[in-house]
Coordinates of C-alpha atoms in Angstrom, one line a residue:
X14 CA 117.4 27.1 -44.6
X15 CA 120.1 28.4 -47.4
X16 CA 120.6 24.6 -48.2
X17 CA 117.2 23.8 -48.4
X18 CA 116.9 26.8 -51.1
X19 CA 119.9 25.8 -53.0
X20 CA 118.6 22.2 -53.1
X21 CA 115.2 23.7 -54.6
X22 CA 116.9 25.4 -57.1
X23 CA 118.9 22.7 -58.3
X24 CA 116.0 20.3 -58.8
X25 CA 114.2 23.5 -60.9
X26 CA 117.1 24.1 -62.8
X27 CA 117.1 20.4 -63.6
X28 CA 113.6 20.0 -64.4
X29 CA 112.1 19.7 -67.8
X30 CA 110.6 22.8 -69.1
X31 CA 107.3 20.7 -69.3
X32 CA 107.7 20.1 -65.7
X33 CA 108.4 23.6 -65.0
X34 CA 105.2 24.9 -66.6
X35 CA 103.3 22.1 -64.9
X36 CA 104.5 23.5 -61.7
X37 CA 103.6 26.9 -62.4
X38 CA 100.4 25.9 -63.3
X39 CA 99.9 23.9 -60.4
X40 CA 101.1 26.9 -58.0
X41 CA 98.3 29.3 -59.6
X42 CA 95.2 27.0 -59.8
X43 CA 95.4 23.8 -57.3
X44 CA 97.0 25.1 -54.3
X45 CA 94.1 27.6 -53.7
X46 CA 91.5 24.9 -54.8
X47 CA 93.2 22.7 -52.2
X48 CA 93.1 25.5 -49.5
X49 CA 89.6 26.6 -50.0
X50 CA 88.3 22.9 -50.6
X51 CA 90.1 21.8 -47.1
X52 CA 88.9 25.0 -45.4
X53 CA 85.1 24.0 -46.2
X54 CA 85.5 20.5 -45.5
X55 CA 86.8 21.5 -41.9
X56 CA 83.9 23.6 -41.3
X57 CA 81.3 20.8 -42.3
X58 CA 83.5 18.7 -39.8
X59 CA 82.9 20.9 -36.9
X60 CA 79.2 21.1 -37.9
X61 CA 78.7 17.2 -38.2
X62 CA 80.4 17.0 -34.9
X63 CA 78.1 19.1 -32.9
X64 CA 74.8 17.8 -34.9
X65 CA 76.3 14.4 -33.8
X66 CA 76.8 15.2 -29.9
X67 CA 73.1 16.8 -29.9
X68 CA 71.4 13.7 -31.5
X69 CA 74.0 11.5 -29.2
X70 CA 72.4 13.9 -26.1
X71 CA 68.9 13.3 -27.1
X72 CA 69.4 9.5 -27.5
X73 CA 71.1 9.4 -24.0
X74 CA 68.3 11.4 -22.7
X75 CA 65.6 9.3 -24.2
X76 CA 67.2 6.3 -22.8
X77 CA 67.4 7.3 -19.6
X78 CA 63.6 8.3 -19.2
X79 CA 63.0 4.7 -20.7
X80 CA 64.6 3.1 -17.8
X81 CA 63.3 5.4 -15.4
X82 CA 59.9 4.7 -16.3
X83 CA 60.0 0.7 -16.2
X84 CA 61.8 1.2 -12.6
X85 CA 58.7 3.2 -11.7
X86 CA 56.8 0.4 -13.0
X87 CA 58.7 -2.4 -11.1
X88 CA 58.1 -0.3 -7.9
X89 CA 54.8 0.0 -8.5
X90 CA 54.2 -3.8 -9.1
X91 CA 56.2 -4.6 -5.5
X92 CA 53.8 -2.0 -3.9
X93 CA 50.9 -4.0 -5.4
X94 CA 52.6 -7.3 -4.4
X95 CA 52.8 -6.0 -0.6
X96 CA 49.4 -4.9 -0.6
X97 CA 48.6 -8.8 -0.6
X98 CA 48.4 -8.7 3.5
X99 CA 46.9 -12.3 3.4
X100 CA 49.9 -13.8 1.5
X101 CA 52.4 -12.0 3.3
X102 CA 50.7 -13.2 6.8
X103 CA 50.3 -16.7 5.7
X104 CA 54.1 -16.9 4.7
X105 CA 55.2 -15.7 8.0
X106 CA 53.0 -18.1 10.1
X107 CA 53.2 -21.9 10.4
X108 CA 52.5 -23.4 7.3
X109 CA 52.7 -26.7 8.0
X110 CA 50.3 -27.1 11.1
X111 CA 47.3 -27.2 9.1
X112 CA 47.5 -29.0 5.2
X113 CA 43.9 -27.9 4.3
X114 CA 44.8 -24.4 4.6
X115 CA 47.9 -24.7 2.7
X116 CA 45.6 -26.5 0.0
X117 CA 43.5 -23.4 -0.1
X118 CA 46.3 -21.0 0.5
X119 CA 48.0 -22.4 -2.7
X120 CA 44.5 -22.5 -4.9
X121 CA 43.5 -18.5 -3.4
X122 CA 46.3 -16.5 -2.6
X123 CA 49.4 -18.1 -4.1
X124 CA 47.2 -18.1 -7.3
X125 CA 46.5 -14.5 -7.1
X126 CA 49.9 -13.5 -6.5
X127 CA 51.1 -15.7 -9.3
X128 CA 48.7 -14.0 -11.7
X129 CA 49.9 -10.6 -10.4
X130 CA 53.4 -11.7 -11.7
X131 CA 52.5 -13.1 -15.0
X132 CA 50.2 -9.8 -15.7
X133 CA 53.7 -8.1 -15.7
X134 CA 55.6 -9.4 -19.1
X135 CA 59.1 -7.3 -17.9
X136 CA 59.1 -9.5 -14.7
X137 CA 60.9 -13.1 -15.0
X138 CA 60.8 -14.0 -11.4
X139 CA 59.4 -12.9 -7.9
X140 CA 60.8 -14.4 -4.8
X141 CA 60.0 -14.2 -0.9
X142 CA 62.7 -15.1 1.5
X143 CA 61.2 -15.6 4.8
X144 CA 63.1 -16.4 8.1
X145 CA 60.5 -19.1 9.1
X146 CA 61.2 -22.3 10.7
X147 CA 57.7 -23.7 9.7
X148 CA 57.8 -22.1 6.0
X149 CA 56.8 -24.3 3.4
X150 CA 58.7 -23.5 0.3
X151 CA 56.9 -23.1 -3.1
X152 CA 59.5 -22.1 -5.8
X153 CA 60.2 -19.9 -7.2
X154 CA 57.7 -17.8 -5.2
X155 CA 58.7 -18.9 -1.8
X156 CA 61.9 -19.9 -0.1
X157 CA 63.5 -20.0 3.1
X158 CA 65.8 -17.1 4.1
X159 CA 68.5 -19.6 4.1
X160 CA 68.8 -19.8 0.3
X161 CA 69.3 -16.1 -0.1
X162 CA 72.7 -14.8 -0.4
X163 CA 74.1 -12.6 1.0
X164 CA 72.5 -12.8 4.2
X165 CA 73.5 -9.6 5.5
X166 CA 72.4 -7.9 2.5
X167 CA 69.0 -6.8 4.5
X168 CA 71.5 -4.1 6.3
X169 CA 72.2 -2.8 3.0
X170 CA 68.4 -2.7 2.3
X171 CA 67.7 -0.7 5.9
X172 CA 70.3 1.6 5.0
X173 CA 69.0 2.3 1.5
X174 CA 65.6 3.1 3.0
X175 CA 64.1 -0.5 2.5
X176 CA 64.5 -0.9 -1.3
X177 CA 67.5 -1.2 -3.7
X178 CA 68.4 -2.1 -7.4
X179 CA 71.2 -4.4 -8.4
X180 CA 72.3 -3.8 -12.2
X181 CA 73.9 -7.2 -11.7
X182 CA 71.6 -9.6 -9.5
X183 CA 72.9 -11.8 -6.9
X184 CA 71.4 -14.7 -8.6
X185 CA 72.2 -15.2 -12.2
X186 CA 73.6 -11.8 -12.2
X187 CA 75.2 -12.0 -15.9
X188 CA 72.1 -11.5 -17.2
X189 CA 69.8 -10.5 -14.5
X190 CA 68.8 -6.9 -12.9
X191 CA 67.2 -7.4 -9.6
X192 CA 65.2 -5.1 -7.2
X193 CA 65.1 -6.2 -3.6
X194 CA 62.7 -4.7 -1.0
X195 CA 62.3 -5.7 2.7
X196 CA 59.0 -7.2 3.6
X197 CA 58.9 -7.3 7.1
X198 CA 61.4 -6.7 9.7
X199 CA 62.3 -9.6 12.3
X200 CA 60.3 -10.8 14.8
X201 CA 61.4 -12.2 18.3
X202 CA 61.6 -15.7 16.8
X203 CA 63.3 -14.4 13.6
X204 CA 67.0 -13.9 12.8
X205 CA 66.7 -12.1 9.5
X206 CA 63.8 -9.8 7.7
X207 CA 61.7 -11.1 5.0
X208 CA 63.3 -9.8 1.6
X209 CA 61.3 -9.8 -1.3
X210 CA 63.3 -10.1 -5.1
X211 CA 62.0 -8.7 -8.4
X212 CA 64.1 -10.4 -11.0
X213 CA 64.2 -8.9 -14.8
X214 CA 66.0 -10.3 -17.7
X215 CA 68.8 -7.8 -19.2
X216 CA 67.2 -8.6 -22.6
X217 CA 63.7 -7.4 -21.4
X218 CA 64.6 -4.6 -19.2
X219 CA 67.2 -3.2 -21.5
X220 CA 65.3 -4.0 -25.0
X221 CA 65.6 -1.1 -26.7
X222 CA 69.4 -0.9 -26.2
X223 CA 70.2 -4.5 -26.7
X224 CA 68.1 -4.4 -30.0
X225 CA 70.1 -1.6 -31.8
X226 CA 72.8 -3.0 -33.9
X227 CA 73.4 -0.2 -36.0
X228 CA 73.9 3.5 -35.8
X229 CA 77.0 5.9 -35.3
X230 CA 76.4 5.6 -31.3
X231 CA 76.7 2.2 -29.3
X232 CA 74.6 2.3 -26.0
X233 CA 76.2 0.9 -22.9
X234 CA 75.1 0.5 -19.4
X235 CA 77.9 0.6 -17.2
X236 CA 78.0 -0.2 -13.3
X237 CA 79.1 2.7 -11.5
X238 CA 81.1 1.3 -8.9
X239 CA 82.8 -1.7 -11.1
X240 CA 84.2 -0.8 -14.2
X241 CA 84.5 -4.3 -15.6
X242 CA 80.7 -4.8 -15.6
X243 CA 78.7 -3.4 -18.6
X244 CA 75.6 -4.2 -20.4
X245 CA 75.7 -3.8 -24.0
X246 CA 74.7 -5.7 -27.3
X247 CA 77.7 -7.6 -28.4
X248 CA 76.3 -7.6 -32.4
X249 CA 76.3 -4.0 -32.5
X250 CA 78.6 -3.0 -35.2
X251 CA 81.4 -0.6 -33.0
X252 CA 81.6 -4.0 -30.6
X253 CA 82.3 -6.2 -33.8
X254 CA 84.7 -3.6 -35.0
X255 CA 86.2 -2.9 -31.6
X256 CA 87.0 -6.7 -30.9
X257 CA 89.4 -6.8 -28.4
X258 CA 90.0 -3.4 -27.5
X259 CA 86.5 -2.8 -26.7
X260 CA 87.0 -3.5 -22.6
X261 CA 90.2 -1.0 -22.7
X262 CA 87.9 1.5 -24.5
X263 CA 85.0 1.3 -21.9
X264 CA 87.5 1.0 -19.2
X265 CA 89.2 4.5 -20.1
X266 CA 85.6 6.1 -20.4
X267 CA 84.4 4.5 -17.0
X268 CA 87.4 6.4 -15.4
X269 CA 86.2 9.9 -16.7
X270 CA 82.5 9.3 -15.7
X271 CA 81.5 12.2 -13.4
X272 CA 77.5 12.6 -12.5
X273 CA 78.4 16.3 -11.8
X274 CA 79.5 17.0 -15.0
X275 CA 76.8 14.8 -17.2
X276 CA 76.5 17.7 -20.0
X277 CA 80.0 17.7 -21.3
X278 CA 81.1 15.1 -23.6
X279 CA 84.2 12.5 -22.9
X280 CA 87.1 12.2 -25.2
X281 CA 89.3 9.2 -25.0
X282 CA 92.1 7.9 -27.0
X283 CA 92.9 4.3 -27.6
X284 CA 95.4 3.1 -30.1
X285 CA 95.3 5.5 -33.1
X286 CA 91.6 5.7 -32.8
X287 CA 89.5 8.2 -30.7
X288 CA 86.1 8.2 -29.2
X289 CA 83.3 10.3 -27.9
X290 CA 80.9 9.6 -25.0
X291 CA 77.9 10.9 -23.8
X292 CA 76.1 9.7 -20.4
X293 CA 73.6 10.2 -17.8
X294 CA 73.6 9.2 -14.2
X295 CA 70.6 6.8 -13.1
X296 CA 71.0 7.0 -9.1
X297 CA 68.6 4.0 -8.2
X298 CA 70.7 1.7 -10.6
X299 CA 74.1 3.4 -9.3
X300 CA 74.8 3.2 -13.3
X301 CA 75.4 5.3 -16.5
X302 CA 73.7 5.0 -19.7
X303 CA 76.4 6.0 -22.0
X304 CA 76.6 6.4 -25.8
X305 CA 80.1 5.9 -27.5
X306 CA 80.8 6.7 -30.9
X307 CA 83.9 6.8 -32.7
X308 CA 85.7 9.5 -34.6
X309 CA 86.1 7.3 -37.8
X310 CA 82.5 6.5 -38.1
X311 CA 81.2 10.1 -37.4
X312 CA 83.7 11.6 -40.2
X313 CA 83.4 9.2 -42.6
X314 CA 81.2 11.7 -44.5
X315 CA 84.2 14.5 -44.3
X316 CA 86.6 11.5 -45.6
X317 CA 84.3 11.0 -48.6
X318 CA 84.5 14.9 -49.5
X319 CA 88.0 14.7 -49.0
X320 CA 88.8 12.0 -51.1
X321 CA 86.4 13.5 -53.9
X322 CA 88.5 16.7 -53.6
X323 CA 91.7 15.1 -54.1
X324 CA 90.0 12.8 -57.0
X325 CA 88.9 16.1 -58.6
X326 CA 91.8 18.1 -58.3
X327 CA 94.3 15.0 -59.4
X328 CA 91.9 14.9 -62.7
X329 CA 92.2 18.6 -63.1
X330 CA 96.2 18.3 -62.6
X331 CA 96.7 15.5 -64.8
X332 CA 94.3 17.1 -67.4
X333 CA 96.5 20.2 -66.9
X334 CA 99.7 17.8 -67.6
X335 CA 98.4 16.5 -70.8
X336 CA 98.2 19.9 -72.3
X337 CA 101.2 21.2 -71.2
X338 CA 102.9 18.4 -72.5
X339 CA 101.2 18.6 -76.0
X340 CA 101.8 22.1 -76.0
X341 CA 105.7 21.8 -74.9
X342 CA 106.0 19.0 -77.6
X343 CA 104.6 21.0 -80.2
X344 CA 106.9 24.2 -79.3
X345 CA 110.4 21.9 -78.7
X346 CA 109.8 19.1 -81.3
X347 CA 113.3 19.1 -82.7
X348 CA 114.9 19.6 -79.4
X349 CA 112.9 16.1 -78.4
X350 CA 114.8 14.6 -81.1
X351 CA 118.2 15.5 -79.8
X352 CA 117.0 14.6 -76.4
X353 CA 115.6 10.8 -78.0
X354 CA 119.1 10.4 -79.5
X355 CA 121.2 11.2 -76.7
X356 CA 119.1 8.5 -74.5
X357 CA 119.6 5.9 -77.1
X358 CA 123.7 6.9 -77.2
X359 CA 123.6 6.5 -73.5
X360 CA 122.4 2.4 -74.0
X361 CA 125.4 2.0 -76.1
X362 CA 123.8 3.0 -79.7
X363 CA 126.3 4.9 -81.2
X364 CA 124.8 4.9 -84.6
X365 CA 121.9 7.0 -83.4
X366 CA 122.5 10.5 -85.4
X367 CA 120.3 13.2 -85.5
X368 CA 118.5 13.7 -88.9
X369 CA 118.6 17.5 -89.3
X370 CA 116.7 17.6 -92.5
X371 CA 119.4 20.4 -93.6
X372 CA 120.0 21.1 -97.5
X373 CA 123.3 22.4 -99.2
X374 CA 124.6 25.5 -97.3
X375 CA 121.6 25.6 -94.9
X376 CA 122.9 26.5 -91.4
X377 CA 119.5 26.4 -89.6
X378 CA 119.1 27.3 -85.8
X379 CA 120.2 27.1 -82.5
X380 CA 118.9 23.4 -82.2
X381 CA 120.2 22.3 -85.7
X382 CA 123.6 23.8 -84.6
X383 CA 123.5 21.5 -81.4
X384 CA 122.6 18.4 -83.6
X385 CA 125.4 19.1 -86.1
X386 CA 127.8 19.5 -83.4
X387 CA 126.6 16.4 -81.7
X388 CA 126.8 14.0 -84.7
X389 CA 130.7 15.0 -85.5
X390 CA 130.8 14.2 -81.7
X391 CA 129.8 10.9 -82.1
X392 CA 132.0 10.1 -85.2
X393 CA 134.9 10.9 -83.3
X394 CA 133.8 8.8 -80.3
X395 CA 133.6 5.9 -82.5
X396 CA 136.8 6.5 -84.1
X397 CA 138.6 6.5 -80.4
X398 CA 137.2 3.7 -79.0
X399 CA 137.9 1.9 -82.0
X400 CA 141.4 2.6 -81.5
X401 CA 141.4 1.7 -77.6
X402 CA 139.5 -1.5 -78.4
X403 CA 142.3 -2.7 -81.0
X404 CA 144.9 -1.8 -78.7
X405 CA 143.6 -4.1 -75.7
X406 CA 142.7 -6.8 -77.9
X407 CA 146.2 -7.0 -79.1
X408 CA 147.4 -7.0 -75.4
X409 CA 144.8 -9.5 -74.1
X410 CA 145.3 -12.1 -76.9
X411 CA 149.3 -12.2 -76.3
X412 CA 148.7 -12.7 -72.7
X413 CA 146.2 -15.5 -73.0
X414 CA 148.6 -17.4 -75.8
X415 CA 151.4 -17.0 -73.2
X416 CA 148.8 -18.6 -70.4
X417 CA 148.0 -21.7 -72.5
X418 CA 151.6 -22.4 -73.2
X419 CA 152.6 -22.2 -69.6
X420 CA 149.4 -24.3 -68.4
X421 CA 150.1 -26.9 -70.7
X422 CA 153.6 -27.1 -70.6
X423 CA 153.5 -26.9 -66.7
X424 CA 150.9 -30.0 -66.4
X425 CA 152.7 -32.3 -69.1
X426 CA 155.9 -31.8 -67.0
X427 CA 154.5 -33.0 -63.8
X428 CA 152.7 -35.6 -65.1
X429 CA 155.8 -37.4 -67.1
X430 CA 158.0 -36.8 -63.9
X431 CA 155.6 -38.5 -62.0
X432 CA 155.2 -41.5 -64.6
X433 CA 158.8 -41.8 -64.6
X434 CA 159.5 -41.9 -60.7
X435 CA 156.6 -44.3 -60.9
X436 CA 158.2 -46.7 -63.5
X437 CA 161.4 -47.1 -61.2
X438 CA 160.0 -47.5 -57.8
X439 CA 156.9 -49.7 -58.8
X440 CA 157.8 -51.6 -61.8
X441 CA 154.1 -52.8 -61.7
X442 CA 151.3 -53.7 -64.3
X443 CA 149.4 -50.9 -63.0
X444 CA 151.9 -48.4 -65.0
X445 CA 149.5 -49.4 -67.9
X446 CA 146.5 -48.2 -66.2
X447 CA 148.2 -44.8 -65.1
X448 CA 149.3 -44.4 -69.0
X449 CA 145.5 -45.0 -70.1
X450 CA 144.4 -42.0 -67.8
X451 CA 147.3 -39.9 -68.6
X452 CA 146.6 -40.5 -72.4
X453 CA 143.3 -39.4 -71.8
X454 CA 144.5 -36.0 -69.8
X455 CA 147.1 -35.5 -72.6
X456 CA 144.4 -35.9 -75.3
X457 CA 142.2 -33.5 -73.6
X458 CA 144.9 -30.9 -72.9
X459 CA 146.4 -31.0 -76.0
X460 CA 143.6 -30.9 -78.3
X461 CA 142.2 -27.4 -78.5
X462 CA 139.3 -27.8 -81.1
X463 CA 137.4 -25.2 -79.2
X464 CA 137.9 -22.9 -76.3
X465 CA 134.8 -24.3 -74.6
X466 CA 133.7 -27.8 -73.8
X467 CA 130.6 -29.4 -72.3
X468 CA 130.7 -29.4 -68.6
X469 CA 130.6 -33.2 -68.6
X470 CA 133.8 -33.3 -70.9
X471 CA 135.6 -31.1 -68.2
X472 CA 134.2 -33.5 -65.5
X473 CA 135.4 -36.9 -67.3
X474 CA 138.6 -35.1 -67.6
X475 CA 138.9 -34.5 -63.7
X476 CA 137.8 -38.3 -63.0
X477 CA 140.8 -39.4 -65.2
X478 CA 142.8 -37.2 -63.3
X479 CA 141.8 -38.3 -60.0
X480 CA 142.1 -41.8 -61.2
X481 CA 145.8 -41.3 -62.7
X482 CA 146.9 -39.7 -59.4
X483 CA 145.5 -42.6 -57.3
X484 CA 147.4 -45.3 -59.6
X485 CA 150.5 -42.9 -59.4
X486 CA 150.8 -42.4 -55.8
X487 CA 148.7 -45.4 -54.3
X488 CA 146.2 -42.5 -52.8
X489 CA 142.5 -43.1 -51.9
X490 CA 141.2 -39.7 -53.4
X491 CA 137.6 -39.5 -53.5
X492 CA 135.4 -37.8 -56.4
X493 CA 131.8 -37.0 -56.0
X494 CA 129.5 -34.9 -57.8
X495 CA 125.9 -33.1 -57.4
X496 CA 124.9 -32.1 -60.6
X497 CA 121.3 -31.4 -62.4
X498 CA 121.5 -33.1 -65.7
X499 CA 120.3 -30.4 -67.5
X500 CA 123.7 -28.3 -66.9
X501 CA 126.2 -31.1 -68.0
X502 CA 125.4 -30.1 -71.6
X503 CA 126.2 -26.3 -71.2
X504 CA 129.5 -25.0 -72.3
X505 CA 132.3 -23.8 -69.9
X506 CA 135.6 -22.6 -70.6
X507 CA 138.1 -25.7 -71.0
X508 CA 140.3 -26.4 -68.5
X509 CA 139.0 -24.1 -65.9
X510 CA 138.4 -26.8 -63.1
X511 CA 141.3 -29.2 -63.5
X512 CA 143.8 -26.6 -62.0
X513 CA 141.5 -26.2 -58.8
X514 CA 141.3 -29.7 -58.5
X515 CA 145.0 -30.2 -58.9
X516 CA 145.5 -27.7 -56.5
X517 CA 143.4 -29.3 -54.0
X518 CA 145.2 -33.0 -54.4
X519 CA 148.7 -31.4 -53.7
X520 CA 147.9 -28.5 -50.9
X521 CA 145.1 -29.9 -49.2
X522 CA 145.6 -33.5 -48.4
X523 CA 147.5 -34.2 -45.0
X524 CA 150.8 -35.9 -45.6
X525 CA 150.3 -39.4 -47.1
X526 CA 147.0 -38.9 -46.4
X527 CA 143.6 -38.8 -48.6
X528 CA 140.6 -36.4 -49.2
X529 CA 137.4 -36.1 -50.3
X530 CA 136.5 -33.8 -53.4
X531 CA 132.8 -32.7 -53.8
X532 CA 131.8 -30.6 -57.1
X533 CA 128.3 -29.0 -57.1
X534 CA 126.9 -26.8 -60.0
X535 CA 123.9 -24.3 -59.1
X536 CA 122.4 -21.1 -61.4
X537 CA 121.8 -18.3 -59.2
X538 CA 119.3 -15.7 -60.2
X539 CA 119.3 -16.7 -63.4
X540 CA 122.3 -15.3 -64.2
X541 CA 125.4 -16.7 -62.8
X542 CA 126.8 -20.5 -62.9
X543 CA 128.2 -20.9 -59.8
X544 CA 130.9 -24.3 -59.9
X545 CA 132.0 -25.1 -56.3
X546 CA 135.1 -27.4 -55.9
X547 CA 135.2 -28.3 -51.8
X548 CA 137.5 -30.3 -50.2
X549 CA 137.6 -31.5 -46.6
X550 CA 141.5 -31.2 -46.5
X551 CA 143.9 -29.3 -44.3
X552 CA 142.3 -25.7 -45.3
X553 CA 144.4 -22.3 -45.5
X554 CA 145.9 -20.5 -42.9
X555 CA 144.1 -17.1 -42.3
X556 CA 147.1 -15.0 -43.4
X557 CA 147.7 -17.2 -46.4
X558 CA 144.0 -17.0 -47.4
X559 CA 143.9 -13.2 -46.8
X560 CA 146.7 -13.0 -49.0
X561 CA 145.0 -15.3 -51.8
X562 CA 141.9 -13.1 -51.7
X563 CA 143.7 -9.6 -51.8
X564 CA 145.7 -11.2 -55.0
X565 CA 142.4 -12.1 -56.6
X566 CA 141.0 -8.7 -55.9
X567 CA 143.7 -6.9 -57.8
X568 CA 143.2 -5.1 -60.9
X569 CA 142.7 -7.8 -63.7
X570 CA 145.3 -5.7 -65.8
X571 CA 147.9 -6.5 -63.6
X572 CA 150.6 -8.8 -65.2
X573 CA 150.3 -12.4 -64.1
X574 CA 153.3 -13.8 -62.2
X575 CA 154.2 -17.5 -61.1
X576 CA 154.1 -18.2 -57.4
X577 CA 156.5 -20.6 -55.9
X578 CA 153.6 -23.2 -56.4
X579 CA 153.0 -22.6 -59.8
X580 CA 150.4 -20.6 -61.7
X581 CA 147.6 -22.2 -59.5
X582 CA 144.2 -20.2 -58.7
X583 CA 145.5 -16.6 -59.7
X584 CA 146.1 -17.8 -63.2
X585 CA 142.6 -19.1 -63.6
X586 CA 141.2 -16.5 -62.0
X587 CA 142.8 -13.8 -64.3
X588 CA 141.9 -15.9 -67.5
X589 CA 138.2 -15.6 -66.4
X590 CA 138.2 -12.2 -65.8
X591 CA 140.0 -11.1 -69.0
X592 CA 137.0 -12.7 -71.1
X593 CA 134.3 -12.3 -68.8
X594 CA 134.4 -9.1 -66.7
X595 CA 135.1 -8.4 -63.0
X596 CA 131.8 -10.2 -61.9
X597 CA 133.2 -13.7 -63.2
X598 CA 136.6 -15.4 -61.5
X599 CA 137.4 -17.2 -58.4
X600 CA 136.0 -16.7 -54.7
X601 CA 138.0 -18.7 -52.1
X602 CA 136.8 -19.9 -48.5
X603 CA 138.4 -21.8 -46.2
X604 CA 138.8 -23.1 -42.4
X605 CA 142.1 -24.2 -41.5
X606 CA 141.7 -27.9 -40.3
X607 CA 138.3 -28.2 -42.0
X608 CA 137.9 -27.5 -45.5
X609 CA 138.5 -25.3 -48.5
X610 CA 136.0 -24.4 -51.1
X611 CA 136.7 -22.6 -54.4
X612 CA 133.7 -20.9 -56.4
X613 CA 134.0 -20.5 -60.3
X614 CA 131.5 -17.6 -61.0
X615 CA 130.9 -17.7 -65.0
X616 CA 127.8 -15.8 -67.0
X617 CA 124.9 -18.3 -67.2
X618 CA 123.7 -16.8 -70.7
X619 CA 125.3 -19.7 -72.8
X620 CA 125.0 -17.7 -76.4
X621 CA 127.5 -15.0 -74.7
X622 CA 129.7 -17.5 -73.1
X623 CA 133.2 -17.6 -75.3
X624 CA 136.1 -19.6 -74.4
X625 CA 139.6 -18.4 -73.8

């Protein structure tokens, strides 16, 4: 706690005066407004929830009454049908014995039964299943019992009092509700009693439920025994929004359904969303009529209020910030001048002094005194920086001239010694070609018209060097490049690549063997030019590689000392860092027996790229 208080005190102490004033106004005005607004919104949320639950409960009760009314209508139709005794007796008699009698039945009693069915739009089909070996089937009204499934269902009907509903019928049950009723118990010659089946499409029987596509509540008929069976409108906004999670939501609600607790809403949480459910149990259907609503949908109006309160408060705070900013700007205008000058100095503009506007012997106030002292400090800072830069330039230039001399003499000595040995041993005309290559090398290295050259000139020098070594030593060194044309004209420091290629020729190739050297150039992040020189030679021992990397990461002000193999990579690396800073130089990567890759990092901004 003390640490937190200390941290807050530091933040407050380091804040600007305008920020402190703004914080004070916020504490006295904005916070009370927020608290009162959110308490009001919470009260409205509670009231809205209670109203939504009341409306949902009324809707569920209304659906329950409608469904029970339709079930009563079906039962009345079934009773009316069973009063047609002549029809019932005929379908249990020998219908095949007398054809004329069958025709009269078809024209009279059957047609009368058909009219009863057609007069009720809610019924899609009415069928009798009769265990009568002499039955004449007339589809879809009269079937032999063998076509009924499951055939032992009459036992369930008997236990249920002779009649029962199925929310999902045995036949086409995905879209159909059925009412089954025993017509006549089996006689001696029958194995099964007769069963009457009245079938109704879900789209008709649950028309109000399935026609509803909007509203906050989503109505579902759930089978009381099977949580996977439901009847609902798949085009309802709730169903479309829930998507793949709908089955999970319905399953979670089904687990909490209790016919003894019908007046208590159910609350379930699925994922990040909360859902409420109101329900009634329909005993004849052995199903529940359920209304479901998401917390998100019910509370969309309070969320709008929240957004409105936040928006209004933010606008008020913004207005307050503008007022505080203008007030402090007028009060501390000259202090702002001091701060503005300090910011420019931090960016390197050391000539940005403060104009105090004082005349003669005027001393001014405390802010003027700060400005005068600040101007004197800038003068002294510039003087000291000039001294330091002059000293560093003298030291760097001396070191660079020494490097030029060492590299040129080292290269010239090795070249002349090699030609002398070739002349004594070979005595061949090929020496003329070698001298041509050597002449190109010497002219390139000795003529320093500028400290930078185009990349194509450095590559041409390296090609002459490879040809010269191949002539001189009879080796098959291979040089390949992968360089975009637009990069070839960019200036790079002269002789920054040749020592690396020479190092690869003398140290990477196996004894009396050959290597392939591949050079690529790319620009990284529009700020760094990367030149990669890779060979497929013997590589570098891990211990030696670690030592080389350690040397390259030393302080650039350490003196350059030649190793037993010559100046080499350390020389080039330090030269680059002396001119272009610590972000430039060489990076080495190698795998013993596989390859060695030396990457030259240079600044890409060509206008700032100087030589050495």
